């Protein structure tokens, strides 16, 4: 999908922009950032697979998330290629404080529709924040190849963000989801404001 005005508008829904210091610290620790990023892509693919298995009774979800698994895994391969080119190793996954905190906000119980839409909104937020960070990287780092790389991924994750949120609206009803989405946005801003700025984390 194109990086359209409407997507740009929707991205601004994030309530708190990333601290501009992050991108400079990230650039100085690009090996750690690429390793963390590779695992973000792995988790994105794994999360889609889990949703397909857990919510197999939602046909639209199965149909729409199946190609996303392949896209996220393609992103993983591309990050791995960037690591290899620079002589870096994949290394171990790190504890993902951001996602752990987001998971805490998922409403427990409720009906299947509530469960599935909570998961979709959580995933939409991860995509939105990743997209914002990829944009910062593409605009601010010196490495020309990574600039293009992050620009392309930004567009792809923006598409996923819209997919997840629209799917939640389609399953849960627009009004209800829009109300809950506001709460998610507020909560996410709270996480971002309390997380330490680190150069070895994508989030
Ligand atoms: Fe991705
Ligand atoms: Fe994504």
PDB file of C-alpha atoms and ligand atoms in Angstrom, residues 41 44 68 72 75 127 156-158 160-161 164, ligand 2:
ATOM      1  CA  UNK A  41       9.561  -9.531  13.078  1.00  0.00           C
ATOM      2  CA  UNK A  44       4.936 -10.475  14.648  1.00  0.00           C
ATOM      3  CA  UNK A  68       0.673 -11.320   6.963  1.00  0.00           C
ATOM      4  CA  UNK A  72       6.474 -10.760   8.618  1.00  0.00           C
ATOM      5  CA  UNK A  75      10.837  -9.097   7.030  1.00  0.00           C
ATOM      6  CA  UNK A 127       2.537  -2.066  14.308  1.00  0.00           C
ATOM      7  CA  UNK A 156       4.524  -2.375   5.144  1.00  0.00           C
ATOM      8  CA  UNK A 157       3.896  -2.041   8.910  1.00  0.00           C
ATOM      9  CA  UNK A 158       1.527   0.875   8.274  1.00  0.00           C
ATOM     10  CA  UNK A 160      -0.536  -4.094   8.889  1.00  0.00           C
ATOM     11  CA  UNK A 161      -1.634  -1.478  11.396  1.00  0.00           C
ATOM     12  CA  UNK A 164      -5.489  -5.118  12.323  1.00  0.00           C
TER      13      UNK A 164
HETATM   14 FE1  LIG B   2       3.872  -5.853  10.736  1.00  0.00          FE
END
